[in-house]
Coordinates of C-alpha atoms in Angstrom, one line a residue:
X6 CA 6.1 66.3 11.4
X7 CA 3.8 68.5 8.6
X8 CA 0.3 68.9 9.0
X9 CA -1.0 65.4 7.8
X10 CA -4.9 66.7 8.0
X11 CA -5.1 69.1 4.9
X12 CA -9.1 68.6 4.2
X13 CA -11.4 70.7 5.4
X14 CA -14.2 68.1 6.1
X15 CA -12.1 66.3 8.5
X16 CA -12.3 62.2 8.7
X17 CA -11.7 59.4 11.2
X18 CA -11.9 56.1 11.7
X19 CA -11.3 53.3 14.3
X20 CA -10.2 49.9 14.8
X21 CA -11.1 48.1 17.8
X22 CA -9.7 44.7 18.9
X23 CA -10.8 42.8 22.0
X24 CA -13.2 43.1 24.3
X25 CA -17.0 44.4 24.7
X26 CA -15.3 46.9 27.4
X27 CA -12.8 48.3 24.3
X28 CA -15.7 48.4 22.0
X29 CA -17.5 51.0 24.1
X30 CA -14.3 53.2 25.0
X31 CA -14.5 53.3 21.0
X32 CA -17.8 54.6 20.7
X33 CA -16.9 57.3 23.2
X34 CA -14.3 58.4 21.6
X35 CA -15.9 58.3 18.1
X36 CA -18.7 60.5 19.9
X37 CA -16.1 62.6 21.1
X38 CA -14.2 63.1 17.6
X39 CA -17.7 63.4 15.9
X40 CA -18.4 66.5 18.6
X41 CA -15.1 67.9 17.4
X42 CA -16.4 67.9 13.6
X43 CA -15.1 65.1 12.3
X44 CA -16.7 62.9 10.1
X45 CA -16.4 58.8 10.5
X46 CA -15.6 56.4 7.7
X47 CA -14.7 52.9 7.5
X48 CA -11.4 51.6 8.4
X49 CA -10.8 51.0 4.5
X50 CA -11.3 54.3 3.4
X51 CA -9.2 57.5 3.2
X52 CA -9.4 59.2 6.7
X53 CA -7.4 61.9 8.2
X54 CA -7.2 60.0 11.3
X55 CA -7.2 56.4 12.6
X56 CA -7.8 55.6 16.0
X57 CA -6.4 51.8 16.7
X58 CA -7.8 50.5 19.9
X59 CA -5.4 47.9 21.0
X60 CA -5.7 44.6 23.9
X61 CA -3.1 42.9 25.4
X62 CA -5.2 40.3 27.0
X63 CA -2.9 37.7 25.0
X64 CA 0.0 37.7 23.3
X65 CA -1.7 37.3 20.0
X66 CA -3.7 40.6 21.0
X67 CA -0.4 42.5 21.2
X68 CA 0.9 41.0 17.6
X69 CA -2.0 42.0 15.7
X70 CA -1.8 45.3 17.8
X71 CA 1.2 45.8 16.1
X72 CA 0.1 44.5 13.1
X73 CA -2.6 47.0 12.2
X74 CA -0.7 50.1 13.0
X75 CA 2.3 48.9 10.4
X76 CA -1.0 48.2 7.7
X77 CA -2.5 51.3 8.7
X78 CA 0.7 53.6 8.2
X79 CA 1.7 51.4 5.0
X80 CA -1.8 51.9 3.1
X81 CA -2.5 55.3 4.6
X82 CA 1.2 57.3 4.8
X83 CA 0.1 60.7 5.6
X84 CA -2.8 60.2 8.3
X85 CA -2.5 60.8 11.9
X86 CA -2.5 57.4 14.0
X87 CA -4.0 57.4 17.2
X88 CA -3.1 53.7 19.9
X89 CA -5.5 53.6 23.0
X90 CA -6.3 51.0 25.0
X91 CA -4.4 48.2 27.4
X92 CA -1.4 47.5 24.9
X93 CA -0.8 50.5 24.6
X94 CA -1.3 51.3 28.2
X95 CA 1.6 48.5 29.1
X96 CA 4.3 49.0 26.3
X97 CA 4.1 52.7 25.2
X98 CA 7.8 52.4 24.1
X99 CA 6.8 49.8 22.1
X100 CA 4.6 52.7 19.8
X101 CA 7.2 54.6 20.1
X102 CA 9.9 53.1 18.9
X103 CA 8.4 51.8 16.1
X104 CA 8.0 55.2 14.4
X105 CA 4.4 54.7 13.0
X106 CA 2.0 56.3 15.6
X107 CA 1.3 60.3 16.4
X108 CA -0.4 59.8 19.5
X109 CA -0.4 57.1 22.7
X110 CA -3.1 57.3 25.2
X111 CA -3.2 54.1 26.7
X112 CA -6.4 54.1 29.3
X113 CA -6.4 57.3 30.9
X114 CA -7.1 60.9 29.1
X115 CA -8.9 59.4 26.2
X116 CA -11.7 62.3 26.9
X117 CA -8.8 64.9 25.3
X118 CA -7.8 62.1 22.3
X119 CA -9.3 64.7 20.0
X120 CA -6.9 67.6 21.6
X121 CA -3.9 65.3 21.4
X122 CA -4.4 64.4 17.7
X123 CA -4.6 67.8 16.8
X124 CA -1.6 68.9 18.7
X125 CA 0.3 65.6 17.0
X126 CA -0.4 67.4 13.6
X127 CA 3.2 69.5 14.1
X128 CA 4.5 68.2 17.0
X129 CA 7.2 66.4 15.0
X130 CA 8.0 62.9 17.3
X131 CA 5.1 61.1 19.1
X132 CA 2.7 62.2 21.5
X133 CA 2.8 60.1 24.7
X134 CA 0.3 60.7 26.7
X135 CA 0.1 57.5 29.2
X136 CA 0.1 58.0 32.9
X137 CA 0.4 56.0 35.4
X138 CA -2.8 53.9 35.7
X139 CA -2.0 52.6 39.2
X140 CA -2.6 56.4 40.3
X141 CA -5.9 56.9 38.6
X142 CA -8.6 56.6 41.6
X143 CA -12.0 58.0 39.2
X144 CA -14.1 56.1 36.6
X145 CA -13.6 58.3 33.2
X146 CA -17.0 59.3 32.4
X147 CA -17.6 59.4 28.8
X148 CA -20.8 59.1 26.9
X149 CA -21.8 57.3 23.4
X150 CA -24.2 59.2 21.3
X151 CA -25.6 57.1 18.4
X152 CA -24.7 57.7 14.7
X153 CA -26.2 56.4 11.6
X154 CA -28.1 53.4 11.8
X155 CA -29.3 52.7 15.2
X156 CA -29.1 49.1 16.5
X157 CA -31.1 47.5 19.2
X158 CA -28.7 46.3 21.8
X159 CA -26.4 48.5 23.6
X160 CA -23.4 47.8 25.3
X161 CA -22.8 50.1 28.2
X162 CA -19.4 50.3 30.5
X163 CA -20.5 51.6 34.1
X164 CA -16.9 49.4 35.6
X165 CA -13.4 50.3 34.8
X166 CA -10.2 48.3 36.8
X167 CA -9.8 44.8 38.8
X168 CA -8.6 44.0 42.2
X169 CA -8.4 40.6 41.9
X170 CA -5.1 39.4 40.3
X171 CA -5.5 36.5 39.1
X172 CA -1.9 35.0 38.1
X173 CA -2.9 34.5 34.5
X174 CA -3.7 38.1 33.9
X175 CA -2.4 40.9 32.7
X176 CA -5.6 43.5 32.9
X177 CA -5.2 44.8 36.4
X178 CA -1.6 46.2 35.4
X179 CA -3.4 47.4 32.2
X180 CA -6.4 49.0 33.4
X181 CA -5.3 49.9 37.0
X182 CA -8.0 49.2 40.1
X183 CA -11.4 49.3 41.0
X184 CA -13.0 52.1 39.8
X185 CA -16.7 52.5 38.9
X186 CA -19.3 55.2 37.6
X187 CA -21.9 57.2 39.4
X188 CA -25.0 55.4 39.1
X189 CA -26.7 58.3 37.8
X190 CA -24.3 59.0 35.0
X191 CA -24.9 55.5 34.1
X192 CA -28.8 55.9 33.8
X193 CA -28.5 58.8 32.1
X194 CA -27.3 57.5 29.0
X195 CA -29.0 54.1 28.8
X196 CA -32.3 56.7 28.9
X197 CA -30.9 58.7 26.0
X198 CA -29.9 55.5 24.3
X199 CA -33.4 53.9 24.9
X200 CA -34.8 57.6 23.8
X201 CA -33.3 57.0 20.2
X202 CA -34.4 53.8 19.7
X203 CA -32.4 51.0 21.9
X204 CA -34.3 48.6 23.5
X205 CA -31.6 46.1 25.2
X206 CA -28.8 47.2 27.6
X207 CA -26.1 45.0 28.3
X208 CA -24.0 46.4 31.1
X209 CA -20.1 45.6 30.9
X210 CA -17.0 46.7 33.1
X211 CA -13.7 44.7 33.6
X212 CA -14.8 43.6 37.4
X213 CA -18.8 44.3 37.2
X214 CA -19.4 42.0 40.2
X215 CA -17.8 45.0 42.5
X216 CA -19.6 47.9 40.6
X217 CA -20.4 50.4 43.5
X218 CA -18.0 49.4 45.7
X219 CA -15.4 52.0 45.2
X220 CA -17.9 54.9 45.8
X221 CA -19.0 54.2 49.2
X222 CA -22.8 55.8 48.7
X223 CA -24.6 52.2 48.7
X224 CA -23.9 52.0 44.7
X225 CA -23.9 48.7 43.7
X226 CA -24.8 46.3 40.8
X227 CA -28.3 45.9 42.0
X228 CA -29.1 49.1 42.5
X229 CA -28.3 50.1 39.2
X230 CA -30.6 47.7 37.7
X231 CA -33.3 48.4 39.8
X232 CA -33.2 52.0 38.7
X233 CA -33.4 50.8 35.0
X234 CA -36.1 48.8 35.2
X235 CA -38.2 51.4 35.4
X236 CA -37.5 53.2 32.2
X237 CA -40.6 51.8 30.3
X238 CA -39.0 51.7 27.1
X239 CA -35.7 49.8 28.0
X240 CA -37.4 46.0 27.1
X241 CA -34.3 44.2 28.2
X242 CA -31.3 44.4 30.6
X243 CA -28.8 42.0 30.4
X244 CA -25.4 41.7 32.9
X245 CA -22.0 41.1 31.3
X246 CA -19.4 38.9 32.8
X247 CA -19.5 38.9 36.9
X248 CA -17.0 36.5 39.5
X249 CA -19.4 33.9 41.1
X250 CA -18.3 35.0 43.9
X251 CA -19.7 38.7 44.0
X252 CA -23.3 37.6 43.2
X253 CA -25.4 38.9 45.9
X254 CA -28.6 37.7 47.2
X255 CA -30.5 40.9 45.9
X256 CA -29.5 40.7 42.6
X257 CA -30.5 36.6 42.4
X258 CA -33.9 38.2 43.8
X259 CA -33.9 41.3 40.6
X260 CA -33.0 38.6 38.3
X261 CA -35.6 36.3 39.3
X262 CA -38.8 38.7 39.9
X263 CA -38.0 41.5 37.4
X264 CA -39.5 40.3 33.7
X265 CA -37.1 42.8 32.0
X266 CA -33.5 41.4 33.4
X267 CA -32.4 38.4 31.4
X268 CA -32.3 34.7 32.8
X269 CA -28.7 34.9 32.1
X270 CA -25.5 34.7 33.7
X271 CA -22.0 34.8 32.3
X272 CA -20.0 33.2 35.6
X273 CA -16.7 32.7 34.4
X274 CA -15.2 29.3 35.9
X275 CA -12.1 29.0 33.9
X276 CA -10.6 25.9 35.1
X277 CA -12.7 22.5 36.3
X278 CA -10.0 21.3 38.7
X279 CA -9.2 23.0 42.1
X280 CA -5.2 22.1 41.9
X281 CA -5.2 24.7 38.7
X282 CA -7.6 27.3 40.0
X283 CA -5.4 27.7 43.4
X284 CA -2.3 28.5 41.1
X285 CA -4.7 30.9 39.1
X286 CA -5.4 32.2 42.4
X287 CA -9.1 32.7 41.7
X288 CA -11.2 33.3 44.6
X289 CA -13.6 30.1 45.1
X290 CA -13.1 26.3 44.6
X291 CA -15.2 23.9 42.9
X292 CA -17.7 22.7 45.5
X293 CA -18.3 26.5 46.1
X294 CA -18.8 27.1 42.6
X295 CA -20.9 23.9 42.0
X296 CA -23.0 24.4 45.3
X297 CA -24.1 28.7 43.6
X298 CA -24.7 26.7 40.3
X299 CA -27.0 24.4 41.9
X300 CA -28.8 27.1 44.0
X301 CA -29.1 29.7 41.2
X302 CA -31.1 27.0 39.0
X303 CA -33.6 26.3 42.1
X304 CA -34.0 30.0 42.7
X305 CA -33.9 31.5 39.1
X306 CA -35.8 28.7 36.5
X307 CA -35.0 28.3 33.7
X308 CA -31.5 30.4 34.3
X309 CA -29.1 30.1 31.5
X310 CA -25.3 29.7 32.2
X311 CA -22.3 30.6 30.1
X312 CA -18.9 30.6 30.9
X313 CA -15.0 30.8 30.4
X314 CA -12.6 28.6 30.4
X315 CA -8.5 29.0 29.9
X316 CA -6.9 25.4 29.1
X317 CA -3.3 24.5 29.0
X318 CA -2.4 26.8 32.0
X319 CA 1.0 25.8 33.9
X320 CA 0.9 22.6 35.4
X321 CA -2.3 21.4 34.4
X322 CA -1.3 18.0 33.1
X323 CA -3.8 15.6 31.4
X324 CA -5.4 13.9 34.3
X325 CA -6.0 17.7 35.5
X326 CA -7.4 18.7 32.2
X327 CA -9.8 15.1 32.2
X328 CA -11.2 16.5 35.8
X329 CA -12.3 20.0 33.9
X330 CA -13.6 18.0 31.1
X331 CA -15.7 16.4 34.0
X332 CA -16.8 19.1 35.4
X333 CA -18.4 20.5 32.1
X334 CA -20.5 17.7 31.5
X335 CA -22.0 17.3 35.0
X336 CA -22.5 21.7 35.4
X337 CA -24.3 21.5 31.6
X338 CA -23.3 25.1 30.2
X339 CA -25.3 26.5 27.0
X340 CA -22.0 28.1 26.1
X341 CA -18.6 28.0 26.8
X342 CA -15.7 30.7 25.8
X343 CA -12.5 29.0 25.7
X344 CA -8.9 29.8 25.6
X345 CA -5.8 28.5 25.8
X346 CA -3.2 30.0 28.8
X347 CA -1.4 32.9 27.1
X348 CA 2.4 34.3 28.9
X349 CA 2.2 37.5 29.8
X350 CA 5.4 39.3 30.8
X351 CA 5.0 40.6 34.1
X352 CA 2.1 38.5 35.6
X353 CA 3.4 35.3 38.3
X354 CA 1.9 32.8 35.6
X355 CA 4.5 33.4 33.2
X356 CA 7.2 32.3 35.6
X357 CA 5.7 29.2 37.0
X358 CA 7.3 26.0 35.9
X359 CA 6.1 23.6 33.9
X360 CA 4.4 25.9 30.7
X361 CA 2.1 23.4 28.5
X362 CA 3.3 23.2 25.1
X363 CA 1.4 24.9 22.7
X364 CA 0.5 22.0 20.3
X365 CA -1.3 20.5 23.1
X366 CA -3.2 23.7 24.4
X367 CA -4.7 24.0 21.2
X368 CA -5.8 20.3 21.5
X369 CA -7.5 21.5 24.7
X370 CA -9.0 24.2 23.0
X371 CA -10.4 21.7 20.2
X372 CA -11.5 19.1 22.5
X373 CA -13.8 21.4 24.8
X374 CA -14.9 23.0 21.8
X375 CA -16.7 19.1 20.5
X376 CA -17.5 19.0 23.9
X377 CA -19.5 22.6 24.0
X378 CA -20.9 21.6 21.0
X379 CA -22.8 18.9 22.1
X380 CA -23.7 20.5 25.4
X381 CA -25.1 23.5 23.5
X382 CA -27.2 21.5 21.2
X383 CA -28.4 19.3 24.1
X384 CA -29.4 22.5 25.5
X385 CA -31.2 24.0 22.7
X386 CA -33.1 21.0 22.0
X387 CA -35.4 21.7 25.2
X388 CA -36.4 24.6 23.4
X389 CA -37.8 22.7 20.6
X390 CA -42.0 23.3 20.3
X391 CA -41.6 25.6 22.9
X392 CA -42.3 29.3 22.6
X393 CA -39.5 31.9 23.5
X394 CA -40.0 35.2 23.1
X395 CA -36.8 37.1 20.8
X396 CA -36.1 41.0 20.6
X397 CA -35.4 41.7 16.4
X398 CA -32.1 43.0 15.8
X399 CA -31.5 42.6 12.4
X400 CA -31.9 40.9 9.3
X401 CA -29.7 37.8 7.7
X402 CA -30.8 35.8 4.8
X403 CA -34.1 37.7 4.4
X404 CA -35.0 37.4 8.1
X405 CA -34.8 39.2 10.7
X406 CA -32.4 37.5 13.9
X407 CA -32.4 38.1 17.7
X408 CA -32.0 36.9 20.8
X409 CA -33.5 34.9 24.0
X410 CA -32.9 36.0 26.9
X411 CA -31.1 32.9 27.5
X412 CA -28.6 34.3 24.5
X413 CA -29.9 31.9 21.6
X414 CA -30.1 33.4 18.7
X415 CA -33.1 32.9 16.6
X416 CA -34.2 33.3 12.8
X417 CA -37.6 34.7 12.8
X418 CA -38.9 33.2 9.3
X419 CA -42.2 35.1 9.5
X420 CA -43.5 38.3 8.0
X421 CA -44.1 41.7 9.5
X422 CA -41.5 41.9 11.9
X423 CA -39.6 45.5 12.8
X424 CA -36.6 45.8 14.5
X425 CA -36.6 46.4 18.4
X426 CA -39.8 44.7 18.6
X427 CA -40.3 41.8 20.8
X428 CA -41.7 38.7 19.2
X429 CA -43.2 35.2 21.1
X430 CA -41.8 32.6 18.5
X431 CA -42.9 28.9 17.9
X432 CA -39.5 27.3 18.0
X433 CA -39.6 24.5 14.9
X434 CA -35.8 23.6 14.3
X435 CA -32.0 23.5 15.1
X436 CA -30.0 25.4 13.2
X437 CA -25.9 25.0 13.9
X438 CA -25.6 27.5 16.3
X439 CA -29.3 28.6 16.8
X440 CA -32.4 28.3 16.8
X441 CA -35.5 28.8 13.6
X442 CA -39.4 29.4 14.5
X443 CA -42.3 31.0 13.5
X444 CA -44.9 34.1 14.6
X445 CA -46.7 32.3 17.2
X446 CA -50.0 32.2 16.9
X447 CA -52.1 34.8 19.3
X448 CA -55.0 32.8 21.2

């Protein structure tokens, strides 16, 4: 292979696909390159290297996986290209057969990605650098430094693996077991962060509910927030996904008496009927799950609820899929993710009998979709004449937008608002997925 980086001002860019957790691994490594003198441009421009950070969480994750290295190598012929993530963790023959990619890290090592894509320049046949993820035991601290224009909300990873299994899912095999980062690490850069102008946090990881338990020191979700609530100027902290299961009592009691930690829980549920969630094997059944929802809403007024949801799995037949539609409307979400069952190779869902049909998983799809959408707006409605108070993030159609702490977003259609400060708004209308208000007044 001949030296593909002939500029002296060196250039990268990246192009991140799935989740929040991917997003920040990006970040890192773009802090990483940055530190090794490169300069970033957009994924449209001319760089010297691209940096493709794949998922695998479906099948359609893997396809456009693919997709973008073949348009990346088409449109930019002599640039060095760079896979990370879990696709490229699970298949790296796959990169390597296809003859378009320099470098495969997959989840492990990404703190040398810059040493790799420089040794790629000559090395004349792709640079495999995956290990075995099963053997990894350490969370792989990086760090995210900001560049260019700096936004309000952060997204910070302080989780890495899963132990749970669930049949459906192909992650665990991907991104290996529990593994989490020292607390301290974890505070350390949310105070940088906050130090440059940040003012939310959200904190993310793959199996955040279990964050601490790996390390065996008393780490653990809740003490993590309680150390951030006292950095003064950190306004907001707000928790990622977490398994209904792992919510402890002290973290309901953070949540409820600390101002600064949002009213908001994402608790996935992703089925409504207890015949598909025991071939899902998730770890709770519906009166469980209904008897937390029920108890956080007593403790925690005024608690908002989101949620996923995967239709169409094996052998949920229609009267199966009318008791998750059930269960919806009677647990009142404010927002619902959904998806339909995807087959990955390798995980015990792909081989069960009786796979929906595709055609009518994406009916499921469309039907809870109406269905969120009139649960949403019922929810938003309460909010009507009602002051909330939004944190400015940035500005669409000549106003600046935020969010709730209950995860509305808001148009602030008022004057004299900055970004990153925090606003009490008189909530006057509906917007399609939103809410509109003004300034309220100051008595």
């Amino acid at each position: 292979m001949e030296n593909k980086i002939m500029n002296t001002e060196k250039t990268v860019s990246f192009i991140t696909l799935g989740c929040k957790v991917n997003q920040y691994d990006s970040d890192a490594m773009r802090t990483l390159f940055v530190d090794g003198g490169y300069s970033q441009v957009e994924d449209d421009k001319d760089a010297d290297v691209y940096v493709i950070n794949t998922c695998s969480v479906t099948s359609i994750g893997d396809r456009k996986s693919r997709q973008m290295v073949r348009r990346i190598r088409r449109q930019h012929p002599d640039a060095v290209i760079a896979v990370a993530g879990c696709y490229a963790q699970l298949a790296p023959e796959v990169f390597e057969k296809m003859g378009d990619v320099d470098v495969i890290v997959g989840l492990h090592n990404r703190s040398h990605i810059v040493e790799y894509v420089e040794e790629a320049r000559g090395a004349g046949k792709p640079l495999n650098e995956v290990v075995d993820i099963m053997k990894v035991n350490t969370f792989e601290n990086m760090f995210v430094r900001p560049e260019g224009e700096v936004k309000t909300r952060a997204f910070i990873k302080v989780q890495e693996g899963c132990d749970n299994y669930c049949t459906f899912c192909i992650i665990p095999y991907a991104r290996g077991r529990l593994k989490s980062r020292r607390q301290e690490d974890a505070v350390k850069e949310i105070r940088n962060l906050v130090d440059t102008g940040y003012r939310e946090v959200v904190l993310t990881g793959i199996h955040l509910g279990n964050y601490g338990k790996d390390l065996h020191d008393g780490t653990s979700l809740s003490s993590l927030v309680s150390e951030l609530v006292k950095i003064p100027d950190l306004l907001r902290i707000r928790l990622g996904s977490i398994e209904s299961v792992e919510l402890s009592e002290e973290l309901i009691d953070i949540i409820r008496n600390e101002p600064k930690v949002c009213r908001h829980l994402h608790l996935p549920i992703q089925s409504g009927s207890d015949s598909v969630l025991r071939g899902m094997n998730r770890h709770y059944r519906l009166p469980e799950y209904k008897r937390l929802i029920a108890e956080l809403r007593e403790k925690i007024p005024g608690l908002a609820l989101t949620t996923d949801l995967i239709v169409g799995f094996p052998g949920e037949t229609e009267e199966l899929f009318q008791e998750t539609l059930e269960t919806l409307k009677e647990l009142k979400f404010s927002g619902i993710h959904v998806f339909p069952y995807s087959k990955r190779t390798g995980t015990p869902a792909a081989g069960y009998p009786n796979q929906v049909p595709n055609e009518i998983k994406k009916q499921r799809v469309h039907r809870v979709q109406e269905l969120e959408k009139e649960i949403s707006r019922e929810y938003r409605a309460r909010f009507m004449g009602k002051t909330v108070c939004v944190l400015a993030e940035e500005v669409k159609d000549g106003y600046f937008e935020g969010l709730t702490e209950e995860y509305i977003r808001v148009s602030i259609r008022s004057q004299g608002v900055e970004r990153g400060g925090m606003y009490n708004v008189l909530i006057d209308t509906m917007t399609d997925d939103g809410l509109s208000g003004v300034l309220a007044k100051e008595e």
